[in-house]
DNA sequence: CCTATATTGGTACGGTTGCACCATATCTTA
DNA sequence: TAAGATATGGTGCAACCGTACCAATATAGG
């Protein structure tokens, strides 16, 4: 057999080029030739490692998500051995905000894929399976597991994400808004649970 | 002078074709030739009424926003002469949800423009001026004008919009979640304002 | 060493893109 | 009616697109 090459590494290298282009100009900028130039490899290599352009975009998205989940898990783990539920929840929510370049680019790329998510059935199915567990997790971390508050909390966080990406909202303000909601939801229970349930 | 033509009507007719294409396949599907075919006019006409493709996309967006604002104002006005603040607020928030085909298409198109909003400076400036007044309005409609709650309420609503567009959330559930938040924020004030301020 | 095969390179093709350009038609005003 | 501005139509061009195809290379197993 001929030279063995680390496929995973090469795919990741190419995928990173897709991310950069998609984040700055949308999916339409991620053409095969442009991605190849951005990655510094011959265009033919993209064909070899990903196949068609559709496969390239899908593959790049999958790698992005994998990286994102790993990063998120890492940050939650960094909270220590037995973290407070509130801290875990806060960490999970903050994962949705573009607080560093890594997260910013990731969310930017997700936005670029958004329209395709909605119209192309292949993508649509893939996304409709994951998120219920996320809402479940948030509800579990909330005192008394208030589902309505959990759902709106998550929605609010993704809303803040959008405003931050548009430059309408500072990181400090976004975090402050989330902390205010957490203050309320984790408030001492010596009164009738302010209408959240 | 020659035949006079209703420019505004023609531009709107063409813009509607842009919306349909952008809503179903993203901005990259809104090529000059495709838009022309969708609108049933020669491609040359797009050049005449909009100029370059960039101008076409910008013009189509502007018409979309104008239509959206008009529709929203109409629905608020339909509440009657002296509506309750809560009803006005609810109406404003529901305007962000894709509750009918008109709003659904409008928000879909906005998503298609999203990445460009973030990167192209021309668009970026245009969007950074409008929204503060919206948050102000919401805060004003809220009892005691709690700014933090107002901001998070708007963020939450746009978050629900995204989930609905992805088919993850039903209209009923989204409205229910908003109404729960309104229940809480408009709750009687016989106790110390549940930590919102 | 040698050969089978994983990997790379380069290119060519049919199709589409945005746009500039030229000619024509149509109608209002002078 | 003459004329000139407004509006329309069609075509051509250079650039780019995705991808199929063919050749060359390099290396691991025999």
Coordinates of C-alpha atoms (C1' of nucleotides) in Angstrom, one line a residue, chain B residues 1-4 30-34 44 47 52-53, chain C residues 16-23 25-29:
Chain B
X1 CA -41.9 61.8 -22.4
X2 CA -42.9 58.2 -23.2
X3 CA -45.2 55.8 -21.5
X4 CA -45.3 56.3 -17.7
X30 CA -31.6 34.8 -6.0
X31 CA -29.6 35.2 -9.1
X32 CA -30.6 37.7 -11.7
X33 CA -31.8 35.2 -14.2
X34 CA -33.7 33.1 -11.7
X44 CA -32.9 43.0 -18.5
X47 CA -31.1 45.8 -14.4
X52 CA -26.7 45.7 -10.1
X53 CA -27.5 42.5 -8.2
Chain C
dT16 C1' -24.3 29.4 -15.2
dT17 C1' -23.2 33.8 -13.5
dG18 C1' -23.3 39.2 -13.5
dC19 C1' -23.3 42.8 -16.5
dA20 C1' -22.3 45.8 -20.6
dC21 C1' -23.8 46.9 -24.9
dC22 C1' -26.8 47.9 -29.0
dA23 C1' -31.1 48.3 -31.1
dA25 C1' -40.3 50.4 -29.4
dT26 C1' -43.5 53.5 -27.0
dC27 C1' -45.5 57.6 -25.5
dT28 C1' -45.5 62.8 -23.9
dT29 C1' -44.4 67.2 -24.7

